[in-house]
Amino acid sequence: MSGHVFSAVQQSALDPAGPQAERIGDVWWLMFWVCAVVMALVTLALLGGLLHARRRRESEAPQPIAPESHRRMTWVVSGALATTAVILLVLLAASVSTGRALGSLTSPDALVIEVIGRQWWWEVRYMDDQPSNILTDANEIHIPVGRPVLIRGTSRDVIHSLWVPNLHGKKDLIPGYVTDTWIQADRPGVFRGQCAEFCGLQHAHMAFLVVAEPPAKFQAWRAAASQPARPPRTPLELRGQQVFLNRQCALCHTVLGTDAGGRIGPDLTHVASRRTLGAGTLPNTRGHLAGWIVDPQSVKPGNRMPQNPMPSEDLLALLAYLESLQ
């Protein structure tokens, strides 16, 4: 990704922003340094052996290996084997310990978010004991800093894999099966996630953003995102709403507060507040939005949104309406 929209987005497993990612980072660095030292020692031993063999070849009368040298080599080989076994046991113990620690983050006060993988976008639902308070969004996950979050993942078509390197490892989303994983952000930021399981033609264009913000700011965002779409305030926005409702847009998308209730594509109630279009494919700007509406197949071939040729007057009105959906 490029452009100012993505300049502050972070994506690195080596820059942990939460307890699980930190544990994964610790075991990664342990393996890295152990393997680096082993490789250095093996390389030095190989070079030493080559130099020793060269000297033996250059001697006029190579001497047989003395018993003392043979015993010394036997001890060296035995020591190397024992050291290898110890290293493998240490790495195994570190891996098992990390795996157990990753599941230790639980809380009765956790925020529960349902993430549904689709070809090729992410449906995000903020669960609540009151069904009427469930909030539906797409391709962005907002979480409060310092609060455990339970992600309940599944898929509607093929196997996808949820991965936010700064916050946790990969978690497969399997059709007909719910998998739970815990994440927590220890600092504010915008973290890029992606599908880590090949899921079809546009697998590479199936990204999402995790927006970690202070609890008060998160609550303010959730309260605003739970509201119906703002009614049109200008004649141009009103015409754009009619274009949206009278064309096939309303058959696939939902806009709360209107008659549009389609469930095939992402909920567009607050589409203008999102940072990207097409699940992280494009920045959410007016020009990109226009191109996406008219010919989404040229941007993301194979996605389920058809081409939408329309008069320029209708397109400008539709853009004005969609841009008002903050």
mmCIF file with all atom_site columns, N, CA and C in Angstrom, residues 118-165:
data_model
loop_
_atom_site.group_PDB
_atom_site.id
_atom_site.type_symbol
_atom_site.label_atom_id
_atom_site.label_alt_id
_atom_site.label_comp_id
_atom_site.label_asym_id
_atom_site.label_entity_id
_atom_site.label_seq_id
_atom_site.pdbx_PDB_ins_code
_atom_site.Cartn_x
_atom_site.Cartn_y
_atom_site.Cartn_z
_atom_site.occupancy
_atom_site.B_iso_or_equiv
_atom_site.pdbx_formal_charge
_atom_site.auth_seq_id
_atom_site.auth_comp_id
_atom_site.auth_asym_id
_atom_site.auth_atom_id
_atom_site.pdbx_PDB_model_num
ATOM 1   N N  . ARG A 1 118 ? -14.970 -13.473 3.955  1.00 0.00 ? 118 ARG A N  1
ATOM 2   C CA . ARG A 1 118 ? -15.706 -13.675 2.705  1.00 0.00 ? 118 ARG A CA 1
ATOM 3   C C  . ARG A 1 118 ? -14.744 -13.446 1.541  1.00 0.00 ? 118 ARG A C  1
ATOM 4   N N  . GLN A 1 119 ? -15.132 -13.908 0.365  1.00 0.00 ? 119 GLN A N  1
ATOM 5   C CA . GLN A 1 119 ? -14.322 -13.642 -0.828 1.00 0.00 ? 119 GLN A CA 1
ATOM 6   C C  . GLN A 1 119 ? -14.761 -12.309 -1.434 1.00 0.00 ? 119 GLN A C  1
ATOM 7   N N  . TRP A 1 120 ? -13.984 -11.197 -1.314 1.00 0.00 ? 120 TRP A N  1
ATOM 8   C CA . TRP A 1 120 ? -12.750 -11.115 -0.562 1.00 0.00 ? 120 TRP A CA 1
ATOM 9   C C  . TRP A 1 120 ? -12.842 -9.867  0.291  1.00 0.00 ? 120 TRP A C  1
ATOM 10  N N  . TRP A 1 121 ? -13.523 -9.974  1.417  1.00 0.00 ? 121 TRP A N  1
ATOM 11  C CA . TRP A 1 121 ? -13.647 -8.873  2.361  1.00 0.00 ? 121 TRP A CA 1
ATOM 12  C C  . TRP A 1 121 ? -13.992 -9.453  3.723  1.00 0.00 ? 121 TRP A C  1
ATOM 13  N N  . TRP A 1 122 ? -14.029 -8.592  4.734  1.00 0.00 ? 122 TRP A N  1
ATOM 14  C CA . TRP A 1 122 ? -14.241 -9.020  6.111  1.00 0.00 ? 122 TRP A CA 1
ATOM 15  C C  . TRP A 1 122 ? -15.492 -8.366  6.687  1.00 0.00 ? 122 TRP A C  1
ATOM 16  N N  . GLU A 1 123 ? -16.400 -9.163  7.160  1.00 0.00 ? 123 GLU A N  1
ATOM 17  C CA . GLU A 1 123 ? -17.559 -8.640  7.882  1.00 0.00 ? 123 GLU A CA 1
ATOM 18  C C  . GLU A 1 123 ? -17.227 -8.637  9.374  1.00 0.00 ? 123 GLU A C  1
ATOM 19  N N  . VAL A 1 124 ? -17.465 -7.518  10.031 1.00 0.00 ? 124 VAL A N  1
ATOM 20  C CA . VAL A 1 124 ? -17.107 -7.347  11.438 1.00 0.00 ? 124 VAL A CA 1
ATOM 21  C C  . VAL A 1 124 ? -18.369 -7.000  12.221 1.00 0.00 ? 124 VAL A C  1
ATOM 22  N N  . ARG A 1 125 ? -18.641 -7.781  13.254 1.00 0.00 ? 125 ARG A N  1
ATOM 23  C CA . ARG A 1 125 ? -19.840 -7.553  14.065 1.00 0.00 ? 125 ARG A CA 1
ATOM 24  C C  . ARG A 1 125 ? -19.436 -7.428  15.526 1.00 0.00 ? 125 ARG A C  1
ATOM 25  N N  . TYR A 1 126 ? -19.805 -6.315  16.150 1.00 0.00 ? 126 TYR A N  1
ATOM 26  C CA . TYR A 1 126 ? -19.542 -6.062  17.569 1.00 0.00 ? 126 TYR A CA 1
ATOM 27  C C  . TYR A 1 126 ? -20.738 -6.584  18.355 1.00 0.00 ? 126 TYR A C  1
ATOM 28  N N  . MET A 1 127 ? -20.511 -7.679  19.077 1.00 0.00 ? 127 MET A N  1
ATOM 29  C CA . MET A 1 127 ? -21.606 -8.376  19.719 1.00 0.00 ? 127 MET A CA 1
ATOM 30  C C  . MET A 1 127 ? -22.071 -7.647  20.990 1.00 0.00 ? 127 MET A C  1
ATOM 31  N N  . ASP A 1 128 ? -23.316 -7.899  21.352 1.00 0.00 ? 128 ASP A N  1
ATOM 32  C CA . ASP A 1 128 ? -23.911 -7.301  22.541 1.00 0.00 ? 128 ASP A CA 1
ATOM 33  C C  . ASP A 1 128 ? -25.025 -8.220  23.027 1.00 0.00 ? 128 ASP A C  1
ATOM 34  N N  . ASP A 1 129 ? -25.287 -8.170  24.352 1.00 0.00 ? 129 ASP A N  1
ATOM 35  C CA . ASP A 1 129 ? -26.356 -8.992  24.905 1.00 0.00 ? 129 ASP A CA 1
ATOM 36  C C  . ASP A 1 129 ? -27.716 -8.616  24.318 1.00 0.00 ? 129 ASP A C  1
ATOM 37  N N  . GLN A 1 130 ? -27.850 -7.366  23.920 1.00 0.00 ? 130 GLN A N  1
ATOM 38  C CA . GLN A 1 130 ? -29.060 -6.912  23.260 1.00 0.00 ? 130 GLN A CA 1
ATOM 39  C C  . GLN A 1 130 ? -28.866 -6.973  21.743 1.00 0.00 ? 130 GLN A C  1
ATOM 40  N N  . PRO A 1 131 ? -29.589 -7.855  21.056 1.00 0.00 ? 131 PRO A N  1
ATOM 41  C CA . PRO A 1 131 ? -29.385 -7.978  19.610 1.00 0.00 ? 131 PRO A CA 1
ATOM 42  C C  . PRO A 1 131 ? -29.503 -6.654  18.864 1.00 0.00 ? 131 PRO A C  1
ATOM 43  N N  . SER A 1 132 ? -30.352 -5.758  19.357 1.00 0.00 ? 132 SER A N  1
ATOM 44  C CA . SER A 1 132 ? -30.534 -4.474  18.675 1.00 0.00 ? 132 SER A CA 1
ATOM 45  C C  . SER A 1 132 ? -29.294 -3.587  18.777 1.00 0.00 ? 132 SER A C  1
ATOM 46  N N  . ASN A 1 133 ? -28.389 -3.916  19.702 1.00 0.00 ? 133 ASN A N  1
ATOM 47  C CA . ASN A 1 133 ? -27.172 -3.119  19.879 1.00 0.00 ? 133 ASN A CA 1
ATOM 48  C C  . ASN A 1 133 ? -25.970 -3.682  19.124 1.00 0.00 ? 133 ASN A C  1
ATOM 49  N N  . ILE A 1 134 ? -26.181 -4.779  18.399 1.00 0.00 ? 134 ILE A N  1
ATOM 50  C CA . ILE A 1 134 ? -25.076 -5.348  17.621 1.00 0.00 ? 134 ILE A CA 1
ATOM 51  C C  . ILE A 1 134 ? -24.735 -4.412  16.471 1.00 0.00 ? 134 ILE A C  1
ATOM 52  N N  . LEU A 1 135 ? -23.474 -4.087  16.356 1.00 0.00 ? 135 LEU A N  1
ATOM 53  C CA . LEU A 1 135 ? -22.989 -3.161  15.328 1.00 0.00 ? 135 LEU A CA 1
ATOM 54  C C  . LEU A 1 135 ? -22.277 -3.948  14.238 1.00 0.00 ? 135 LEU A C  1
ATOM 55  N N  . THR A 1 136 ? -22.625 -3.665  12.990 1.00 0.00 ? 136 THR A N  1
ATOM 56  C CA . THR A 1 136 ? -22.005 -4.341  11.847 1.00 0.00 ? 136 THR A CA 1
ATOM 57  C C  . THR A 1 136 ? -21.150 -3.359  11.064 1.00 0.00 ? 136 THR A C  1
ATOM 58  N N  . ASP A 1 137 ? -19.944 -3.765  10.748 1.00 0.00 ? 137 ASP A N  1
ATOM 59  C CA . ASP A 1 137 ? -19.015 -2.934  9.995  1.00 0.00 ? 137 ASP A CA 1
ATOM 60  C C  . ASP A 1 137 ? -18.286 -3.839  9.001  1.00 0.00 ? 137 ASP A C  1
ATOM 61  N N  . ALA A 1 138 ? -17.314 -3.286  8.311  1.00 0.00 ? 138 ALA A N  1
ATOM 62  C CA . ALA A 1 138 ? -16.586 -4.093  7.328  1.00 0.00 ? 138 ALA A CA 1
ATOM 63  C C  . ALA A 1 138 ? -15.162 -3.590  7.178  1.00 0.00 ? 138 ALA A C  1
ATOM 64  N N  . ASN A 1 139 ? -14.229 -4.538  7.150  1.00 0.00 ? 139 ASN A N  1
ATOM 65  C CA . ASN A 1 139 ? -12.826 -4.295  6.790  1.00 0.00 ? 139 ASN A CA 1
ATOM 66  C C  . ASN A 1 139 ? -12.063 -3.412  7.761  1.00 0.00 ? 139 ASN A C  1
ATOM 67  N N  . GLU A 1 140 ? -12.649 -3.046  8.876  1.00 0.00 ? 140 GLU A N  1
ATOM 68  C CA . GLU A 1 140 ? -11.963 -2.348  9.953  1.00 0.00 ? 140 GLU A CA 1
ATOM 69  C C  . GLU A 1 140 ? -12.436 -2.911  11.286 1.00 0.00 ? 140 GLU A C  1
ATOM 70  N N  . ILE A 1 141 ? -11.499 -3.100  12.206 1.00 0.00 ? 141 ILE A N  1
ATOM 71  C CA . ILE A 1 141 ? -11.827 -3.575  13.540 1.00 0.00 ? 141 ILE A CA 1
ATOM 72  C C  . ILE A 1 141 ? -11.338 -2.528  14.532 1.00 0.00 ? 141 ILE A C  1
ATOM 73  N N  . HIS A 1 142 ? -12.260 -1.908  15.237 1.00 0.00 ? 142 HIS A N  1
ATOM 74  C CA . HIS A 1 142 ? -11.907 -0.918  16.258 1.00 0.00 ? 142 HIS A CA 1
ATOM 75  C C  . HIS A 1 142 ? -11.885 -1.602  17.623 1.00 0.00 ? 142 HIS A C  1
ATOM 76  N N  . ILE A 1 143 ? -10.815 -1.372  18.376 1.00 0.00 ? 143 ILE A N  1
ATOM 77  C CA . ILE A 1 143 ? -10.694 -1.974  19.702 1.00 0.00 ? 143 ILE A CA 1
ATOM 78  C C  . ILE A 1 143 ? -10.178 -0.930  20.682 1.00 0.00 ? 143 ILE A C  1
ATOM 79  N N  . PRO A 1 144 ? -10.545 -1.048  21.971 1.00 0.00 ? 144 PRO A N  1
ATOM 80  C CA . PRO A 1 144 ? -10.002 -0.139  22.985 1.00 0.00 ? 144 PRO A CA 1
ATOM 81  C C  . PRO A 1 144 ? -8.642  -0.612  23.483 1.00 0.00 ? 144 PRO A C  1
ATOM 82  N N  . VAL A 1 145 ? -7.744  0.321   23.707 1.00 0.00 ? 145 VAL A N  1
ATOM 83  C CA . VAL A 1 145 ? -6.411  -0.015  24.205 1.00 0.00 ? 145 VAL A CA 1
ATOM 84  C C  . VAL A 1 145 ? -6.515  -0.566  25.624 1.00 0.00 ? 145 VAL A C  1
ATOM 85  N N  . GLY A 1 146 ? -5.750  -1.640  25.890 1.00 0.00 ? 146 GLY A N  1
ATOM 86  C CA . GLY A 1 146 ? -5.662  -2.196  27.230 1.00 0.00 ? 146 GLY A CA 1
ATOM 87  C C  . GLY A 1 146 ? -6.787  -3.131  27.622 1.00 0.00 ? 146 GLY A C  1
ATOM 88  N N  . ARG A 1 147 ? -7.719  -3.405  26.723 1.00 0.00 ? 147 ARG A N  1
ATOM 89  C CA . ARG A 1 147 ? -8.845  -4.286  27.045 1.00 0.00 ? 147 ARG A CA 1
ATOM 90  C C  . ARG A 1 147 ? -8.775  -5.554  26.204 1.00 0.00 ? 147 ARG A C  1
ATOM 91  N N  . PRO A 1 148 ? -8.877  -6.730  26.837 1.00 0.00 ? 148 PRO A N  1
ATOM 92  C CA . PRO A 1 148 ? -8.870  -7.971  26.051 1.00 0.00 ? 148 PRO A CA 1
ATOM 93  C C  . PRO A 1 148 ? -10.053 -8.018  25.084 1.00 0.00 ? 148 PRO A C  1
ATOM 94  N N  . VAL A 1 149 ? -9.796  -8.554  23.912 1.00 0.00 ? 149 VAL A N  1
ATOM 95  C CA . VAL A 1 149 ? -10.816 -8.656  22.871 1.00 0.00 ? 149 VAL A CA 1
ATOM 96  C C  . VAL A 1 149 ? -10.884 -10.109 22.416 1.00 0.00 ? 149 VAL A C  1
ATOM 97  N N  . LEU A 1 150 ? -12.077 -10.671 22.461 1.00 0.00 ? 150 LEU A N  1
ATOM 98  C CA . LEU A 1 150 ? -12.303 -12.033 21.983 1.00 0.00 ? 150 LEU A CA 1
ATOM 99  C C  . LEU A 1 150 ? -12.796 -11.965 20.545 1.00 0.00 ? 150 LEU A C  1
ATOM 100 N N  . ILE A 1 151 ? -12.001 -12.513 19.631 1.00 0.00 ? 151 ILE A N  1
ATOM 101 C CA . ILE A 1 151 ? -12.375 -12.571 18.224 1.00 0.00 ? 151 ILE A CA 1
ATOM 102 C C  . ILE A 1 151 ? -12.967 -13.947 17.940 1.00 0.00 ? 151 ILE A C  1
ATOM 103 N N  . ARG A 1 152 ? -14.220 -13.964 17.550 1.00 0.00 ? 152 ARG A N  1
ATOM 104 C CA . ARG A 1 152 ? -14.871 -15.207 17.129 1.00 0.00 ? 152 ARG A CA 1
ATOM 105 C C  . ARG A 1 152 ? -14.937 -15.213 15.610 1.00 0.00 ? 152 ARG A C  1
ATOM 106 N N  . GLY A 1 153 ? -14.109 -16.062 15.019 1.00 0.00 ? 153 GLY A N  1
ATOM 107 C CA . GLY A 1 153 ? -13.965 -16.044 13.576 1.00 0.00 ? 153 GLY A CA 1
ATOM 108 C C  . GLY A 1 153 ? -14.595 -17.230 12.889 1.00 0.00 ? 153 GLY A C  1
ATOM 109 N N  . THR A 1 154 ? -15.131 -16.980 11.709 1.00 0.00 ? 154 THR A N  1
ATOM 110 C CA . THR A 1 154 ? -15.660 -18.042 10.868 1.00 0.00 ? 154 THR A CA 1
ATOM 111 C C  . THR A 1 154 ? -15.597 -17.565 9.423  1.00 0.00 ? 154 THR A C  1
ATOM 112 N N  . SER A 1 155 ? -16.060 -18.405 8.508  1.00 0.00 ? 155 SER A N  1
ATOM 113 C CA . SER A 1 155 ? -16.022 -18.066 7.086  1.00 0.00 ? 155 SER A CA 1
ATOM 114 C C  . SER A 1 155 ? -17.339 -18.442 6.443  1.00 0.00 ? 155 SER A C  1
ATOM 115 N N  . ARG A 1 156 ? -17.697 -17.712 5.398  1.00 0.00 ? 156 ARG A N  1
ATOM 116 C CA . ARG A 1 156 ? -18.925 -17.993 4.665  1.00 0.00 ? 156 ARG A CA 1
ATOM 117 C C  . ARG A 1 156 ? -18.686 -18.746 3.368  1.00 0.00 ? 156 ARG A C  1
ATOM 118 N N  . ASP A 1 157 ? -17.419 -18.973 3.000  1.00 0.00 ? 157 ASP A N  1
ATOM 119 C CA . ASP A 1 157 ? -17.182 -19.639 1.718  1.00 0.00 ? 157 ASP A CA 1
ATOM 120 C C  . ASP A 1 157 ? -16.027 -20.633 1.793  1.00 0.00 ? 157 ASP A C  1
ATOM 121 N N  . VAL A 1 158 ? -14.777 -20.146 1.790  1.00 0.00 ? 158 VAL A N  1
ATOM 122 C CA . VAL A 1 158 ? -13.614 -21.034 1.845  1.00 0.00 ? 158 VAL A CA 1
ATOM 123 C C  . VAL A 1 158 ? -12.834 -20.725 3.121  1.00 0.00 ? 158 VAL A C  1
ATOM 124 N N  . ILE A 1 159 ? -11.742 -21.455 3.339  1.00 0.00 ? 159 ILE A N  1
ATOM 125 C CA . ILE A 1 159 ? -10.917 -21.201 4.524  1.00 0.00 ? 159 ILE A CA 1
ATOM 126 C C  . ILE A 1 159 ? -10.134 -19.901 4.331  1.00 0.00 ? 159 ILE A C  1
ATOM 127 N N  . HIS A 1 160 ? -10.288 -19.008 5.270  1.00 0.00 ? 160 HIS A N  1
ATOM 128 C CA . HIS A 1 160 ? -9.480  -17.795 5.331  1.00 0.00 ? 160 HIS A CA 1
ATOM 129 C C  . HIS A 1 160 ? -8.615  -17.888 6.595  1.00 0.00 ? 160 HIS A C  1
ATOM 130 N N  . SER A 1 161 ? -7.698  -16.942 6.757  1.00 0.00 ? 161 SER A N  1
ATOM 131 C CA . SER A 1 161 ? -6.855  -16.928 7.941  1.00 0.00 ? 161 SER A CA 1
ATOM 132 C C  . SER A 1 161 ? -6.639  -15.491 8.392  1.00 0.00 ? 161 SER A C  1
ATOM 133 N N  . LEU A 1 162 ? -7.005  -15.218 9.623  1.00 0.00 ? 162 LEU A N  1
ATOM 134 C CA . LEU A 1 162 ? -6.913  -13.875 10.191 1.00 0.00 ? 162 LEU A CA 1
ATOM 135 C C  . LEU A 1 162 ? -5.521  -13.670 10.789 1.00 0.00 ? 162 LEU A C  1
ATOM 136 N N  . TRP A 1 163 ? -4.844  -12.605 10.353 1.00 0.00 ? 163 TRP A N  1
ATOM 137 C CA . TRP A 1 163 ? -3.478  -12.369 10.856 1.00 0.00 ? 163 TRP A CA 1
ATOM 138 C C  . TRP A 1 163 ? -3.222  -10.882 11.006 1.00 0.00 ? 163 TRP A C  1
ATOM 139 N N  . VAL A 1 164 ? -2.945  -10.464 12.235 1.00 0.00 ? 164 VAL A N  1
ATOM 140 C CA . VAL A 1 164 ? -2.516  -9.094  12.528 1.00 0.00 ? 164 VAL A CA 1
ATOM 141 C C  . VAL A 1 164 ? -1.141  -9.216  13.177 1.00 0.00 ? 164 VAL A C  1
ATOM 142 N N  . PRO A 1 165 ? -0.055  -9.106  12.428 1.00 0.00 ? 165 PRO A N  1
ATOM 143 C CA . PRO A 1 165 ? 1.280   -9.411  12.963 1.00 0.00 ? 165 PRO A CA 1
ATOM 144 C C  . PRO A 1 165 ? 1.643   -8.644  14.225 1.00 0.00 ? 165 PRO A C  1
#
